Amino acid sequence: MATPFADQFVELGKTINAWQVFGTLIAAAFFGFVLLFLKHAISRRRISQKLPGRKLRFVNILGNLSDMPLSKEKSHGWSFNVFFFQMLAGYYHLFQNSPLFCFWVSYVPFIILTKAEAVEALISGTNLWKRIGRITGFSRG
């Protein structure tokens, strides 16, 4: 004893191919990935306009890590850790006049405090947490 509602599903099952469903799911997953990528890229652009730091391209997935050499010869024999800290020291010298700068690892910002006044403001709990929370979307608690 089949109901008209169940008969509709049986007929629908006969007309839909499994590959059509699989293709639709793949297209939806790809579309979701593109939307997620755009969300993070737009967020990084918005944050990097407000904080001092190297301005990155829209599609740069690695962030500031794209400056890392891929071979041992290009890094002059230094290990990854040594070259990474040398790169951070170089960014410090570029932005030594500002109290902080932003270093990007993929789509995650690392805010590096370079002046004692910025550290003091952070520890004393002034409006720096509110400003950083307003800029990045994160708050102290």
mmCIF file of C-alpha atoms in Angstrom, residues 4-86:
data_model
loop_
_atom_site.group_PDB
_atom_site.id
_atom_site.type_symbol
_atom_site.label_atom_id
_atom_site.label_comp_id
_atom_site.label_asym_id
_atom_site.label_seq_id
_atom_site.Cartn_x
_atom_site.Cartn_y
_atom_site.Cartn_z
ATOM 1 C CA PRO A 4 1.026 9.149 -3.483
ATOM 2 C CA PHE A 5 3.862 10.872 -1.651
ATOM 3 C CA ALA A 6 6.005 7.711 -1.710
ATOM 4 C CA ASP A 7 5.168 7.130 -5.358
ATOM 5 C CA GLN A 8 6.573 10.559 -6.184
ATOM 6 C CA PHE A 9 9.896 9.623 -4.555
ATOM 7 C CA VAL A 10 10.043 6.350 -6.430
ATOM 8 C CA GLU A 11 9.496 8.157 -9.716
ATOM 9 C CA LEU A 12 12.061 10.772 -8.748
ATOM 10 C CA GLY A 13 14.577 8.009 -7.976
ATOM 11 C CA LYS A 14 14.120 6.574 -11.440
ATOM 12 C CA THR A 15 14.812 9.902 -13.162
ATOM 13 C CA ILE A 16 17.833 11.085 -11.128
ATOM 14 C CA ASN A 17 21.220 9.590 -11.839
ATOM 15 C CA ALA A 18 23.678 9.063 -8.940
ATOM 16 C CA TRP A 19 26.368 10.930 -10.896
ATOM 17 C CA GLN A 20 24.110 13.970 -11.116
ATOM 18 C CA VAL A 21 23.781 14.012 -7.335
ATOM 19 C CA PHE A 22 27.528 13.495 -6.894
ATOM 20 C CA GLY A 23 28.302 16.281 -9.366
ATOM 21 C CA THR A 24 25.927 18.633 -7.577
ATOM 22 C CA LEU A 25 27.575 17.865 -4.221
ATOM 23 C CA ILE A 26 31.036 18.478 -5.690
ATOM 24 C CA ALA A 27 29.882 21.784 -7.198
ATOM 25 C CA ALA A 28 28.347 22.840 -3.861
ATOM 26 C CA ALA A 29 31.553 21.945 -1.984
ATOM 27 C CA PHE A 30 33.649 23.902 -4.487
ATOM 28 C CA PHE A 31 31.329 26.896 -4.232
ATOM 29 C CA GLY A 32 31.527 26.732 -0.416
ATOM 30 C CA PHE A 33 35.329 26.608 -0.573
ATOM 31 C CA VAL A 34 35.423 29.655 -2.854
ATOM 32 C CA LEU A 35 33.106 31.567 -0.492
ATOM 33 C CA LEU A 36 35.251 30.634 2.515
ATOM 34 C CA PHE A 37 38.395 31.744 0.692
ATOM 35 C CA LEU A 38 36.790 35.062 -0.265
ATOM 36 C CA LYS A 39 35.617 35.626 3.308
ATOM 37 C CA HIS A 40 39.131 35.190 4.699
ATOM 38 C CA ALA A 41 40.748 37.214 1.916
ATOM 39 C CA ILE A 42 38.370 40.138 2.431
ATOM 40 C CA SER A 43 38.867 39.953 6.203
ATOM 41 C CA ARG A 44 42.657 39.990 5.785
ATOM 42 C CA ARG A 45 42.458 42.978 3.449
ATOM 43 C CA ARG A 46 40.233 44.863 5.941
ATOM 44 C CA ILE A 47 42.570 44.164 8.867
ATOM 45 C CA SER A 48 45.784 44.878 6.971
ATOM 46 C CA GLN A 49 44.480 48.300 5.914
ATOM 47 C CA LYS A 50 44.089 49.282 9.573
ATOM 48 C CA LEU A 51 47.345 47.886 10.967
ATOM 49 C CA PRO A 52 50.901 48.628 9.868
ATOM 50 C CA GLY A 53 52.543 45.750 8.081
ATOM 51 C CA ARG A 54 53.298 44.446 4.640
ATOM 52 C CA LYS A 55 50.306 44.765 2.355
ATOM 53 C CA LEU A 56 49.635 41.381 0.777
ATOM 54 C CA ARG A 57 48.016 40.449 -2.477
ATOM 55 C CA PHE A 58 44.440 39.224 -2.428
ATOM 56 C CA VAL A 59 45.289 35.646 -3.455
ATOM 57 C CA ASN A 60 48.480 35.235 -1.392
ATOM 58 C CA ILE A 61 47.587 32.129 0.621
ATOM 59 C CA LEU A 62 50.856 31.898 2.590
ATOM 60 C CA GLY A 63 50.858 35.502 3.792
ATOM 61 C CA ASN A 64 54.268 36.756 4.891
ATOM 62 C CA LEU A 65 55.596 33.200 4.746
ATOM 63 C CA SER A 66 55.751 33.585 0.967
ATOM 64 C CA ASP A 67 59.046 35.433 1.580
ATOM 65 C CA MET A 68 60.611 32.214 2.891
ATOM 66 C CA PRO A 69 63.010 30.531 0.471
ATOM 67 C CA LEU A 70 62.088 27.083 -0.776
ATOM 68 C CA SER A 71 65.607 25.709 -1.152
ATOM 69 C CA LYS A 72 68.585 25.422 1.180
ATOM 70 C CA GLU A 73 70.791 27.383 -1.241
ATOM 71 C CA LYS A 74 68.504 30.413 -1.251
ATOM 72 C CA SER A 75 68.423 30.482 2.548
ATOM 73 C CA HIS A 76 72.265 30.507 2.621
ATOM 74 C CA GLY A 77 72.326 27.254 4.571
ATOM 75 C CA TRP A 78 70.185 28.535 7.444
ATOM 76 C CA SER A 79 67.501 26.349 8.930
ATOM 77 C CA PHE A 80 63.829 27.285 8.703
ATOM 78 C CA ASN A 81 63.737 28.626 12.284
ATOM 79 C CA VAL A 82 66.796 30.827 11.877
ATOM 80 C CA PHE A 83 65.592 32.249 8.573
ATOM 81 C CA PHE A 84 62.115 32.830 10.015
ATOM 82 C CA PHE A 85 63.507 34.865 12.919
ATOM 83 C CA GLN A 86 65.821 36.749 10.569
#
